[in-house]
Short mmCIF file of N, CA and C in Angstrom, two decimals:
data_model
loop_
_atom_site.label_atom_id
_atom_site.label_comp_id
_atom_site.label_asym_id
_atom_site.label_seq_id
_atom_site.Cartn_x
_atom_site.Cartn_y
_atom_site.Cartn_z
N MET A 1 0.82 -1.18 0.00
CA MET A 1 0.00 0.00 0.00
C MET A 1 0.87 1.26 0.00
N ARG A 2 1.97 1.24 0.70
CA ARG A 2 2.84 2.42 0.73
C ARG A 2 3.42 2.75 -0.64
N THR A 3 3.85 1.71 -1.33
CA THR A 3 4.45 1.97 -2.64
C THR A 3 3.43 2.51 -3.62
N ARG A 4 2.21 2.06 -3.50
CA ARG A 4 1.16 2.56 -4.39
C ARG A 4 0.87 4.03 -4.13
N SER A 5 0.78 4.42 -2.88
CA SER A 5 0.51 5.82 -2.57
C SER A 5 1.70 6.69 -2.95
N ARG A 6 2.92 6.17 -2.80
CA ARG A 6 4.10 6.92 -3.21
C ARG A 6 4.13 7.10 -4.72
N ALA A 7 3.77 6.05 -5.46
CA ALA A 7 3.73 6.14 -6.91
C ALA A 7 2.68 7.15 -7.37
N ASP A 8 1.53 7.15 -6.72
CA ASP A 8 0.48 8.13 -7.05
C ASP A 8 0.97 9.55 -6.79
N ARG A 9 1.64 9.74 -5.67
CA ARG A 9 2.15 11.07 -5.31
C ARG A 9 3.22 11.52 -6.28
N GLU A 10 4.10 10.62 -6.69
CA GLU A 10 5.17 10.99 -7.62
C GLU A 10 4.62 11.31 -9.00
N SER A 11 3.63 10.58 -9.45
CA SER A 11 3.05 10.87 -10.76
C SER A 11 2.25 12.16 -10.72
N PHE A 12 1.67 12.48 -9.59
CA PHE A 12 0.90 13.71 -9.46
C PHE A 12 1.82 14.93 -9.43
N THR A 13 2.98 14.80 -8.83
CA THR A 13 3.89 15.93 -8.70
C THR A 13 4.95 15.98 -9.80
N GLN A 14 4.87 15.09 -10.76
CA GLN A 14 5.83 15.05 -11.85
C GLN A 14 5.71 16.30 -12.70
N GLU A 15 6.85 16.88 -13.09
CA GLU A 15 6.83 18.07 -13.94
C GLU A 15 6.32 17.73 -15.33
N PRO A 16 5.54 18.63 -15.94
CA PRO A 16 5.10 18.39 -17.32
C PRO A 16 6.27 18.52 -18.28
N PRO A 17 6.18 17.94 -19.46
CA PRO A 17 7.27 18.02 -20.43
C PRO A 17 7.54 19.46 -20.88
N LYS A 18 8.76 19.71 -21.33
CA LYS A 18 9.16 21.05 -21.75
C LYS A 18 8.89 21.30 -23.23
N ARG A 19 9.16 20.31 -24.08
CA ARG A 19 8.98 20.49 -25.52
C ARG A 19 7.50 20.46 -25.89
N LEU A 20 7.13 21.23 -26.91
CA LEU A 20 5.74 21.33 -27.31
C LEU A 20 5.16 19.99 -27.74
N LYS A 21 5.92 19.23 -28.52
CA LYS A 21 5.44 17.93 -28.99
C LYS A 21 5.15 17.00 -27.80
N CYS A 22 6.01 17.01 -26.83
CA CYS A 22 5.82 16.17 -25.64
C CYS A 22 4.68 16.69 -24.78
N GLN A 23 4.52 18.01 -24.70
CA GLN A 23 3.41 18.58 -23.95
C GLN A 23 2.08 18.16 -24.55
N ILE A 24 2.00 18.19 -25.88
CA ILE A 24 0.76 17.81 -26.54
C ILE A 24 0.48 16.33 -26.32
N GLY A 25 1.50 15.49 -26.41
CA GLY A 25 1.32 14.07 -26.14
C GLY A 25 0.86 13.80 -24.71
N TYR A 26 1.44 14.53 -23.77
CA TYR A 26 1.06 14.41 -22.36
C TYR A 26 -0.40 14.83 -22.17
N LEU A 27 -0.77 15.96 -22.77
CA LEU A 27 -2.15 16.44 -22.63
C LEU A 27 -3.15 15.54 -23.36
N LEU A 28 -2.73 14.93 -24.46
CA LEU A 28 -3.62 13.98 -25.13
C LEU A 28 -3.97 12.82 -24.21
N LYS A 29 -2.99 12.36 -23.46
CA LYS A 29 -3.25 11.28 -22.51
C LYS A 29 -4.17 11.76 -21.38
N GLN A 30 -3.94 12.99 -20.90
CA GLN A 30 -4.71 13.50 -19.78
C GLN A 30 -6.14 13.89 -20.18
N LEU A 31 -6.28 14.62 -21.29
CA LEU A 31 -7.57 15.17 -21.68
C LEU A 31 -8.36 14.25 -22.60
N GLY A 32 -7.67 13.40 -23.36
CA GLY A 32 -8.35 12.39 -24.15
C GLY A 32 -8.68 12.74 -25.59
N SER A 33 -8.60 14.02 -25.99
CA SER A 33 -8.93 14.33 -27.38
C SER A 33 -8.08 15.50 -27.87
N ALA A 34 -7.85 15.50 -29.17
CA ALA A 34 -7.07 16.57 -29.79
C ALA A 34 -7.81 17.90 -29.72
N LYS A 35 -9.12 17.84 -29.75
CA LYS A 35 -9.92 19.06 -29.68
C LYS A 35 -9.76 19.74 -28.31
N ALA A 36 -9.74 18.96 -27.25
CA ALA A 36 -9.55 19.52 -25.90
C ALA A 36 -8.16 20.09 -25.73
N VAL A 37 -7.16 19.41 -26.29
CA VAL A 37 -5.78 19.89 -26.21
C VAL A 37 -5.64 21.20 -26.99
N ALA A 38 -6.24 21.25 -28.16
CA ALA A 38 -6.17 22.46 -28.99
C ALA A 38 -6.83 23.63 -28.27
N ALA A 39 -7.91 23.38 -27.56
CA ALA A 39 -8.57 24.44 -26.80
C ALA A 39 -7.65 24.98 -25.71
N GLU A 40 -6.86 24.12 -25.10
CA GLU A 40 -5.90 24.56 -24.07
C GLU A 40 -4.85 25.50 -24.66
N PHE A 41 -4.41 25.21 -25.87
CA PHE A 41 -3.37 26.01 -26.51
C PHE A 41 -3.94 27.18 -27.31
N GLY A 42 -5.23 27.16 -27.57
CA GLY A 42 -5.85 28.23 -28.33
C GLY A 42 -5.62 28.13 -29.83
N VAL A 43 -5.51 26.90 -30.33
CA VAL A 43 -5.33 26.66 -31.76
C VAL A 43 -6.41 25.67 -32.21
N THR A 44 -6.48 25.43 -33.52
CA THR A 44 -7.44 24.45 -34.01
C THR A 44 -6.93 23.03 -33.72
N ALA A 45 -7.84 22.08 -33.77
CA ALA A 45 -7.46 20.69 -33.52
C ALA A 45 -6.46 20.21 -34.57
N GLU A 46 -6.63 20.63 -35.81
CA GLU A 46 -5.70 20.22 -36.87
C GLU A 46 -4.29 20.77 -36.62
N SER A 47 -4.20 22.02 -36.17
CA SER A 47 -2.88 22.58 -35.84
C SER A 47 -2.23 21.81 -34.70
N GLY A 48 -3.03 21.44 -33.70
CA GLY A 48 -2.51 20.64 -32.60
C GLY A 48 -1.97 19.31 -33.09
N ASN A 49 -2.67 18.68 -34.01
CA ASN A 49 -2.20 17.42 -34.57
C ASN A 49 -0.92 17.62 -35.38
N ARG A 50 -0.80 18.74 -36.08
CA ARG A 50 0.42 19.02 -36.84
C ARG A 50 1.62 19.19 -35.91
N TYR A 51 1.42 19.89 -34.80
CA TYR A 51 2.51 20.03 -33.82
C TYR A 51 2.91 18.67 -33.28
N TRP A 52 1.91 17.83 -32.97
CA TRP A 52 2.17 16.52 -32.39
C TRP A 52 2.90 15.62 -33.37
N ARG A 53 2.53 15.67 -34.65
CA ARG A 53 3.19 14.86 -35.68
C ARG A 53 4.58 15.36 -36.00
N GLY A 54 4.83 16.65 -35.74
CA GLY A 54 6.12 17.23 -36.07
C GLY A 54 6.13 17.95 -37.40
N ALA A 55 4.96 18.04 -38.06
CA ALA A 55 4.87 18.71 -39.35
C ALA A 55 4.98 20.22 -39.18
N ARG A 56 4.63 20.71 -38.02
CA ARG A 56 4.72 22.14 -37.73
C ARG A 56 5.63 22.29 -36.51
N LYS A 57 6.67 23.07 -36.65
CA LYS A 57 7.68 23.12 -35.58
C LYS A 57 7.66 24.42 -34.78
N ASN A 58 7.23 25.53 -35.40
CA ASN A 58 7.27 26.82 -34.72
C ASN A 58 5.88 27.18 -34.21
N PRO A 59 5.66 27.07 -32.91
CA PRO A 59 4.33 27.37 -32.37
C PRO A 59 4.06 28.87 -32.36
N SER A 60 2.78 29.20 -32.29
CA SER A 60 2.41 30.60 -32.18
C SER A 60 2.78 31.11 -30.79
N GLN A 61 2.70 32.41 -30.58
CA GLN A 61 3.13 32.99 -29.31
C GLN A 61 2.27 32.55 -28.12
N ASN A 62 1.01 32.23 -28.34
CA ASN A 62 0.15 31.86 -27.22
C ASN A 62 0.38 30.42 -26.74
N CYS A 63 1.18 29.66 -27.45
CA CYS A 63 1.50 28.29 -27.00
C CYS A 63 2.62 28.38 -26.01
#
């Protein structure tokens, strides 16, 4: 039981990724959809998918 609560605490306090592609992947796991992730960044869902795929490398200023 201790190890489980420690693992939960460590995953909860883990720092989010620094790179945009990794941030989008992390948020996709957390939020569940590209549309929700795009809303967080203030871009369209298709732009979010382009960042995640690596087709678009330079994010807008609001990202």
